[in-house]
PDB file of C-alpha atoms in Angstrom:
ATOM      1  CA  UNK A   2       0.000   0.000   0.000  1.00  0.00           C
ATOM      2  CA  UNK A   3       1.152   3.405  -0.981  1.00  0.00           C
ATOM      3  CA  UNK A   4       2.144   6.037   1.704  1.00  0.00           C
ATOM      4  CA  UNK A   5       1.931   9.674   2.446  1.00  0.00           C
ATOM      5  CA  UNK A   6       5.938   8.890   1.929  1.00  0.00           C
ATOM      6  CA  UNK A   7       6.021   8.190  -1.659  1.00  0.00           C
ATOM      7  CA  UNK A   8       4.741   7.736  -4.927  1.00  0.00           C
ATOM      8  CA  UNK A   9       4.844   4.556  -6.891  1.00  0.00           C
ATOM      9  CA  UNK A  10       4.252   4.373 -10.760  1.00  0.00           C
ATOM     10  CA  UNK A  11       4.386   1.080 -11.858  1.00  0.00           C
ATOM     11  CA  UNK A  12       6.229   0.198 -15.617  1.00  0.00           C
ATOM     12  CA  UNK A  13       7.292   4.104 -16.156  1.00  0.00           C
ATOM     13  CA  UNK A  14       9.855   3.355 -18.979  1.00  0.00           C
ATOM     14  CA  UNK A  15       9.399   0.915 -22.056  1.00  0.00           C
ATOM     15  CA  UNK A  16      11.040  -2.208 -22.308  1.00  0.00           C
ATOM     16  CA  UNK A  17      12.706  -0.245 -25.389  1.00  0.00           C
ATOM     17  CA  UNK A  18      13.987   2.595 -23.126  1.00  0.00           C
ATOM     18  CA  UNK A  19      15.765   0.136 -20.836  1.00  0.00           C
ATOM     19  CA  UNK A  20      17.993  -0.389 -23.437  1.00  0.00           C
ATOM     20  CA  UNK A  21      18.651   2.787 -24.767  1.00  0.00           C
ATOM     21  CA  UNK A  22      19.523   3.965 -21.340  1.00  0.00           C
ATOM     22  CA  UNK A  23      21.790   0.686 -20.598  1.00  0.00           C
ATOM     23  CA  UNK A  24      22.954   1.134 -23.742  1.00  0.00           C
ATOM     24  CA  UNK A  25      24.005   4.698 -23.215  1.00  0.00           C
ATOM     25  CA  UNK A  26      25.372   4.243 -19.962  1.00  0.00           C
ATOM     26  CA  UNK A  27      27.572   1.444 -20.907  1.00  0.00           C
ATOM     27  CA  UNK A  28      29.413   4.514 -23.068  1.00  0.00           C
ATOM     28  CA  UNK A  29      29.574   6.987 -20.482  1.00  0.00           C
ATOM     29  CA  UNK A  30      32.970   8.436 -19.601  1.00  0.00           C
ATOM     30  CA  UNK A  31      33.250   8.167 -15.576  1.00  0.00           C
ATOM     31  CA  UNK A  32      36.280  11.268 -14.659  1.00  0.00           C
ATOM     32  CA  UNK A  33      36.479  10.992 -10.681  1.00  0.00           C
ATOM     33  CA  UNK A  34      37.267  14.064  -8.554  1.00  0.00           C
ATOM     34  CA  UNK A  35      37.947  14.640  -5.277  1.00  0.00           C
ATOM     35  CA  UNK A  36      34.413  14.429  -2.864  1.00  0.00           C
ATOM     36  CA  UNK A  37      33.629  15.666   0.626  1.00  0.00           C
ATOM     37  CA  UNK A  38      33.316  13.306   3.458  1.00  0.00           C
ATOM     38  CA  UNK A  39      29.846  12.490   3.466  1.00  0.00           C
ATOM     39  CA  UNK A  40      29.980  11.289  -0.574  1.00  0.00           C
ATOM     40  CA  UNK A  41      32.736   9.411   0.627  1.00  0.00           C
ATOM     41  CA  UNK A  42      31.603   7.536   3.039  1.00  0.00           C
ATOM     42  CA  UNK A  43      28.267   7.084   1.288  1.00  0.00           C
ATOM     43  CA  UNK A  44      29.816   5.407  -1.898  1.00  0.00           C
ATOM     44  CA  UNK A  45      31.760   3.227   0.007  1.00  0.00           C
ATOM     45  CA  UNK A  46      29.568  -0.092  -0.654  1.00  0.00           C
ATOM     46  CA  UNK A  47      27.900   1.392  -3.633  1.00  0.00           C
ATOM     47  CA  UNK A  48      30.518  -0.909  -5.675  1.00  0.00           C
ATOM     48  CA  UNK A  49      29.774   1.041  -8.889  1.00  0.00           C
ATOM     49  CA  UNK A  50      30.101   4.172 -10.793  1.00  0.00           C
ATOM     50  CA  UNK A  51      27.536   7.561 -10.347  1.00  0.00           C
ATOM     51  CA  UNK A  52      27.388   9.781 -13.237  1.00  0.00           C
ATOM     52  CA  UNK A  53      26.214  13.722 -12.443  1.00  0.00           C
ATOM     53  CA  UNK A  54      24.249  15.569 -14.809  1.00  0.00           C
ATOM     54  CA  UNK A  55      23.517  19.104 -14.041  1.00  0.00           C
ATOM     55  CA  UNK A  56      20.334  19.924 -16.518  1.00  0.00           C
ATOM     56  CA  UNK A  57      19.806  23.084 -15.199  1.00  0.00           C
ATOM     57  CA  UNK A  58      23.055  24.213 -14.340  1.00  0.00           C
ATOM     58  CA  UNK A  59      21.908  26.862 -11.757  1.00  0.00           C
ATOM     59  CA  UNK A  60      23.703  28.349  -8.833  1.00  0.00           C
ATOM     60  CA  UNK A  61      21.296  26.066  -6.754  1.00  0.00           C
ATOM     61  CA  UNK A  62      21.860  23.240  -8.804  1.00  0.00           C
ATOM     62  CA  UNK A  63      25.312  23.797  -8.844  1.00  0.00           C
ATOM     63  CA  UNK A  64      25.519  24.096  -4.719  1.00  0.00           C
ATOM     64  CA  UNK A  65      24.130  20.404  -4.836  1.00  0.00           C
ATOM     65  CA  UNK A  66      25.109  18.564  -7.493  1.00  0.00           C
ATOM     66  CA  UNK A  67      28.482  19.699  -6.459  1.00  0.00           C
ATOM     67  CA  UNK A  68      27.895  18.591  -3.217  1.00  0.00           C
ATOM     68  CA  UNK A  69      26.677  14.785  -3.886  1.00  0.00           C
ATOM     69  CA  UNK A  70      29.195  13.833  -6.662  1.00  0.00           C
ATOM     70  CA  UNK A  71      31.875  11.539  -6.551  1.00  0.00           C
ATOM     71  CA  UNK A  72      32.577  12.149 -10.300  1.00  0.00           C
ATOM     72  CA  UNK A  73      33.262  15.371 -12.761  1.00  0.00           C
ATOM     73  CA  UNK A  74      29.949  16.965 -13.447  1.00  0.00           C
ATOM     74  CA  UNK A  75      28.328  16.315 -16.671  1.00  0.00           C
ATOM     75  CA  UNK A  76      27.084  19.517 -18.956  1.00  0.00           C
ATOM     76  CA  UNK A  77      26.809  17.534 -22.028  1.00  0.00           C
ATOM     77  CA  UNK A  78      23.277  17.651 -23.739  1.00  0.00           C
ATOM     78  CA  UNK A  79      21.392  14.566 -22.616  1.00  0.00           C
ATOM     79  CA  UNK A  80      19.823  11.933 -25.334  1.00  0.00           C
ATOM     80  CA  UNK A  81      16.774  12.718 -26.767  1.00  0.00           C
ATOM     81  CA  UNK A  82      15.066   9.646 -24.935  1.00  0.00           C
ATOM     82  CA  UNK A  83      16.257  10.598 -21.419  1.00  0.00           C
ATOM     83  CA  UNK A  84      15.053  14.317 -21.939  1.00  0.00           C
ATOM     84  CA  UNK A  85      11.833  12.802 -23.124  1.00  0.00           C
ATOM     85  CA  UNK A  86      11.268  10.812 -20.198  1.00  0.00           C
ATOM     86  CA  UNK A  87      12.477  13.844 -17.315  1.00  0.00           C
ATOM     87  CA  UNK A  88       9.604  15.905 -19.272  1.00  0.00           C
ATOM     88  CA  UNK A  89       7.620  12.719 -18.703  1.00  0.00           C
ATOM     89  CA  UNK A  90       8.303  12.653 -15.046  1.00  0.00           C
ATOM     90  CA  UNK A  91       8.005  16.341 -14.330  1.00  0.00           C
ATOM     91  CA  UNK A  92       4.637  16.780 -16.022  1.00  0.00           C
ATOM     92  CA  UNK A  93       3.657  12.955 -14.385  1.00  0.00           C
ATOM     93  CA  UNK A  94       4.375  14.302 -10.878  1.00  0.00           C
ATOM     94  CA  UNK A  95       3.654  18.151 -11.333  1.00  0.00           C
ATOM     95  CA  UNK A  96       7.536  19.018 -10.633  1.00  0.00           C
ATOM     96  CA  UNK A  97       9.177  22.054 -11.061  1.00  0.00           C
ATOM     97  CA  UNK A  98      12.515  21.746 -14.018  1.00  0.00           C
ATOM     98  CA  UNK A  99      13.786  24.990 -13.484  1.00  0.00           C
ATOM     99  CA  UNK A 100      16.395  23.543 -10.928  1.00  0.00           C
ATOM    100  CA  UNK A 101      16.842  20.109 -11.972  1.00  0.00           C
ATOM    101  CA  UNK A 102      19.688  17.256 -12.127  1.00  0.00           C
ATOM    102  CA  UNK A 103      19.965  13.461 -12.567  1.00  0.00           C
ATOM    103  CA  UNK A 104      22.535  11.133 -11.140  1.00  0.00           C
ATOM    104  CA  UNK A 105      22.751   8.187 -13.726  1.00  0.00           C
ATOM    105  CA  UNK A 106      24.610   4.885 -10.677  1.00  0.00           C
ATOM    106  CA  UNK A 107      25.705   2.007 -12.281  1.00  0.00           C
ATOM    107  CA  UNK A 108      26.506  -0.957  -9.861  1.00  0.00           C
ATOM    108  CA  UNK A 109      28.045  -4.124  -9.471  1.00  0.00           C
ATOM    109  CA  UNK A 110      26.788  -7.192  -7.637  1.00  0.00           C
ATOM    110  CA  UNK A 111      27.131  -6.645  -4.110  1.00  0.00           C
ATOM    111  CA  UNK A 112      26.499  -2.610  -4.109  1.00  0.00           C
ATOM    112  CA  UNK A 113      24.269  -1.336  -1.523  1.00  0.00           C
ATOM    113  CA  UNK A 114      23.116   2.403  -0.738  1.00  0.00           C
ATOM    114  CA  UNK A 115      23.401   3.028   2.475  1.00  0.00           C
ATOM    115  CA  UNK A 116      21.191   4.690   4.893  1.00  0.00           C
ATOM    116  CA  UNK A 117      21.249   8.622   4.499  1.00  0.00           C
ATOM    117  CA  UNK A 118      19.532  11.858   3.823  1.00  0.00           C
ATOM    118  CA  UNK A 119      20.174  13.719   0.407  1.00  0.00           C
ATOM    119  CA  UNK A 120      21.354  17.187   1.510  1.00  0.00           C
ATOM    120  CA  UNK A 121      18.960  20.274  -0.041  1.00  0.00           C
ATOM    121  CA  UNK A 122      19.197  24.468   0.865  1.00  0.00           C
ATOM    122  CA  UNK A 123      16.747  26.164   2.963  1.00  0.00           C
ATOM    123  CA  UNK A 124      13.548  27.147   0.980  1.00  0.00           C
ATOM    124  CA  UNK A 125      14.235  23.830  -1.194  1.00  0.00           C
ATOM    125  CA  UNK A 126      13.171  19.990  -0.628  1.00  0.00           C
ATOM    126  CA  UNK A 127      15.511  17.792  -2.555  1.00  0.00           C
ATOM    127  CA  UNK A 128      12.503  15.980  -4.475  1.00  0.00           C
ATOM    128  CA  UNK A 129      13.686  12.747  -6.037  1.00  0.00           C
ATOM    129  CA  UNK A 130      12.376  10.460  -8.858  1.00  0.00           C
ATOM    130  CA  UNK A 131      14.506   7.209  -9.111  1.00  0.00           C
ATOM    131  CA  UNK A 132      13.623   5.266 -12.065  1.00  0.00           C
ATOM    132  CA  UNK A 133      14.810   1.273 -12.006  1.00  0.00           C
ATOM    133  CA  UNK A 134      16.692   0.208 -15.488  1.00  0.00           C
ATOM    134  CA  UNK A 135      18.124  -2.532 -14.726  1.00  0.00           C
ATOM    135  CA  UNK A 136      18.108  -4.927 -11.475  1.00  0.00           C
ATOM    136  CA  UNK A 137      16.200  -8.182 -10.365  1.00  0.00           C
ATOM    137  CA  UNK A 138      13.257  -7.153  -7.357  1.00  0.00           C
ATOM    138  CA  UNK A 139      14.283  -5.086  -4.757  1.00  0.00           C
ATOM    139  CA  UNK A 140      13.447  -3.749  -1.376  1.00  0.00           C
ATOM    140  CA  UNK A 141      13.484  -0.209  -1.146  1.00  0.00           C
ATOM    141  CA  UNK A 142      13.417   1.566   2.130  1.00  0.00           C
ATOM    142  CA  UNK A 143      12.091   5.088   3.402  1.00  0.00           C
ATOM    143  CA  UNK A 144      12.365   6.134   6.949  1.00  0.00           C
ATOM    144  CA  UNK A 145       9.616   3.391   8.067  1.00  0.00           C
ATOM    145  CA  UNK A 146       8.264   2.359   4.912  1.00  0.00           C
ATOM    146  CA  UNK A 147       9.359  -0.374   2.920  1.00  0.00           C
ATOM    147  CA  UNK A 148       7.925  -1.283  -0.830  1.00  0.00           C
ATOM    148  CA  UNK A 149       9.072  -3.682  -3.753  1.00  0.00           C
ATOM    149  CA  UNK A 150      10.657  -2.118  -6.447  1.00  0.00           C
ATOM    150  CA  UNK A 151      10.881  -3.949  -9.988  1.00  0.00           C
ATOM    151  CA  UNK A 152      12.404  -3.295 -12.788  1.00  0.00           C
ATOM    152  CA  UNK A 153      11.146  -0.166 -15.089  1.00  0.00           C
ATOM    153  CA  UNK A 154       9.066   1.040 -11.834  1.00  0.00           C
ATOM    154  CA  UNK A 155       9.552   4.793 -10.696  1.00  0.00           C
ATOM    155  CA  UNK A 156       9.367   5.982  -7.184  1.00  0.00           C
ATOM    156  CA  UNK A 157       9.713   9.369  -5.766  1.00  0.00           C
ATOM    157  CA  UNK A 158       9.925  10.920  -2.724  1.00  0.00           C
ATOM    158  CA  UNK A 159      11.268  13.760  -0.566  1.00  0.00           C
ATOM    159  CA  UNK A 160      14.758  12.986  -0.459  1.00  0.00           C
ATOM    160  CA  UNK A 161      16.203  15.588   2.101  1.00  0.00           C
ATOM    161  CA  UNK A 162      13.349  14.682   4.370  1.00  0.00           C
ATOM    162  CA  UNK A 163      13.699  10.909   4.961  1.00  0.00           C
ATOM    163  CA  UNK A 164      16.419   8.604   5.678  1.00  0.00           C
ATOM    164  CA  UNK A 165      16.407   6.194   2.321  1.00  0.00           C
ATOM    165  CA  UNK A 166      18.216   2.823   2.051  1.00  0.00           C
ATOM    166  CA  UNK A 167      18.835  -0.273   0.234  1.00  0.00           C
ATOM    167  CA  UNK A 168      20.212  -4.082   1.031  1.00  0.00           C
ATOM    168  CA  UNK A 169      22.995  -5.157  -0.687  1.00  0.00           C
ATOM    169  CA  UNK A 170      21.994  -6.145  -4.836  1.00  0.00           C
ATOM    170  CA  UNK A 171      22.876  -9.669  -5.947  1.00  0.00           C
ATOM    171  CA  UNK A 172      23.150  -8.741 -10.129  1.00  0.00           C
ATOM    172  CA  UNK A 173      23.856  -5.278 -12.090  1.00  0.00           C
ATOM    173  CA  UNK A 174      21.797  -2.512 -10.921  1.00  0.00           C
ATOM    174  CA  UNK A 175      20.977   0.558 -13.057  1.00  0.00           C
ATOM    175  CA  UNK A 176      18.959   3.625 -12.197  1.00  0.00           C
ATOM    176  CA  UNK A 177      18.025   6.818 -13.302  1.00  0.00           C
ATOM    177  CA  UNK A 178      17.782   9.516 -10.284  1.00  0.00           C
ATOM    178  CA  UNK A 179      16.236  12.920 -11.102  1.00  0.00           C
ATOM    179  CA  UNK A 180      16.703  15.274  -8.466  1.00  0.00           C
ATOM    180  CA  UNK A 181      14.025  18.509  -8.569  1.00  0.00           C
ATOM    181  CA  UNK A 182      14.597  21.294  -6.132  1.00  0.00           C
ATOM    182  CA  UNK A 183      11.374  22.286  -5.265  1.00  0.00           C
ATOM    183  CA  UNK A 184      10.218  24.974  -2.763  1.00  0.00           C
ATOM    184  CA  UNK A 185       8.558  23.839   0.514  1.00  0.00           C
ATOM    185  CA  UNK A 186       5.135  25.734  -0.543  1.00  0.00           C
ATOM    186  CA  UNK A 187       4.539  23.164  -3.835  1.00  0.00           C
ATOM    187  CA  UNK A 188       4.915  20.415  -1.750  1.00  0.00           C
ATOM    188  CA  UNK A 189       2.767  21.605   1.300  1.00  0.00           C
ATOM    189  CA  UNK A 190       5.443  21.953   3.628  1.00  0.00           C
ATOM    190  CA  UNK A 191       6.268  24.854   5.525  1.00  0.00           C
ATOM    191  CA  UNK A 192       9.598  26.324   7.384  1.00  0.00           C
ATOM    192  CA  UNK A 193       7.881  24.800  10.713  1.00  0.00           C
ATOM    193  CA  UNK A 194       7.634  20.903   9.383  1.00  0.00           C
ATOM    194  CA  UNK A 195       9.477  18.761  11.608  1.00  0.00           C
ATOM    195  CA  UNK A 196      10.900  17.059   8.665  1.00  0.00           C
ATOM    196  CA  UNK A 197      11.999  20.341   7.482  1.00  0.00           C
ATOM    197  CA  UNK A 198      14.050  20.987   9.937  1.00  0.00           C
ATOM    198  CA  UNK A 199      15.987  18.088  10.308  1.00  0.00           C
ATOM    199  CA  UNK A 200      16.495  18.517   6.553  1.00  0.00           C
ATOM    200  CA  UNK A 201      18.088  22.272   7.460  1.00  0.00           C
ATOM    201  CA  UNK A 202      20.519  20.868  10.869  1.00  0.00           C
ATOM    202  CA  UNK A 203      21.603  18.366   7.877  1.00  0.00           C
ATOM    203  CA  UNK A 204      22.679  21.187   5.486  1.00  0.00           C
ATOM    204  CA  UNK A 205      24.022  23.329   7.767  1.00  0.00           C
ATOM    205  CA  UNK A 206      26.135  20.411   9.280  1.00  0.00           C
ATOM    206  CA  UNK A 207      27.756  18.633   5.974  1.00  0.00           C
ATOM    207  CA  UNK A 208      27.319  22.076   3.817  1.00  0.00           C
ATOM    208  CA  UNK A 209      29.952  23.953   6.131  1.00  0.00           C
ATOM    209  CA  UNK A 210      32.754  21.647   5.263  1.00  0.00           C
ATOM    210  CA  UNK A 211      32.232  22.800   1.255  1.00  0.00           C
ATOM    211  CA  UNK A 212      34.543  25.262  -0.283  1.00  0.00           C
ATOM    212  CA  UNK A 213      31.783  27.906  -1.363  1.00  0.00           C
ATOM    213  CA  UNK A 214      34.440  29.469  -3.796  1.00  0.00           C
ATOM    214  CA  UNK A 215      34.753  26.318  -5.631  1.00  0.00           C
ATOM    215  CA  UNK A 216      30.769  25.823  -5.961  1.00  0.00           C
ATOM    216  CA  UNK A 217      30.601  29.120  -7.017  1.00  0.00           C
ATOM    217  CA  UNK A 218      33.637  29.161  -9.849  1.00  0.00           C
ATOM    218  CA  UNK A 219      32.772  25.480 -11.119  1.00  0.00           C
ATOM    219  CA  UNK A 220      33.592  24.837 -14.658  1.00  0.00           C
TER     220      UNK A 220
END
């Protein structure tokens, strides 16, 4: 049964778009860089590769992607097919694009993502859309929900707001994970939200350790 929690839409992407998209990622070029703490630690068991792609390279957008990658960012136009299907999801879900991003994880048998939070800034939820490519039936868990995930389903959820996990994957795993940074007001929450302000103690503890001047000069 669906909660208050998250969203599940059941066979989102063709059988015909899970191989364009393995296809594609199979040829992406994976450039690490040097990541804060919390990345590190995070990626630890992911056993795998994440690829960053900031769509709409924003200063906000910028300030997070910049934050939760591992690897060089991507500013390369996306495929047709993938921009066809973030439209898809935007319009499906009534989301926001005007600060948007996807992290495209590739992982070996084995990989796990551990428990965390996705860090967002004050005024923003970090709203996130993870769409399954490629992996046998999974588990997926949010704060105290848990739900099946198969292959080709999307899920979404508020990201900064609730601890998100998964147990360790016993095949190839490929997903799609569109981040939209959407203000507290589209998705009924307000500055006072419990959840809200967990989400801003997060931010203010792991964004301190940034370097601000290298956000702001990325290339």
């Amino acid at each position: 049964m669906e909660s208050k929690n998250y969203k599940i839409k059941r066979n989102f992407i063709s059988n015909e778009e899970v191989k364009l998209i393995t296809e594609w990622v199979n040829t992406i070029d994976f450039k690490s860089r040097e990541s804060n703490y919390y990345i590190t630690e995070l990626s630890k068991e992911l056993k795998g590769k994440s690829h960053m792609f900031d769509i709409s390279d924003t200063p906000l957008t910028n300030y997070i992607t910049t934050f939760q990658s591992a690897s060089e960012i991507h500013k390369e136009e996306l495929p047709d097919f993938l921009k066809s299907i973030i439209k898809r999801v935007a319009n499906e879900m009534n989301l926001p694009t005007d600060n948007s991003f996807v992290q495209v994880v590739d992982m070996n048998k084995g990989g796990k993502i551990n428990a965390h939070y996705d860090v967002s800034k004050e005024g923003y939820i970090n709203y996130k859309c993870n769409i399954s490519v490629l992996a046998e039936d999974y588990n997926f868990y949010i704060d105290k929900d848990v739900f099946e995930v198969k292959a080709t389903d999307m899920y979404c959820f508020e990201a900064s707001l609730y601890k998100h996990w998964t147990e360790p994957f016993t095949s190839r795993r490929i997903f799609l994970s569109m981040g939209f940074l959407t203000p507290y007001s589209v998705l009924g929450r307000t500055d006072e939200d419990p959840n809200v302000r967990l989400s801003k103690r997060i931010e203010k503890y792991f964004m301190k350790k940034i370097n601000y001047d290298t956000i702001n000069n990325r290339k």
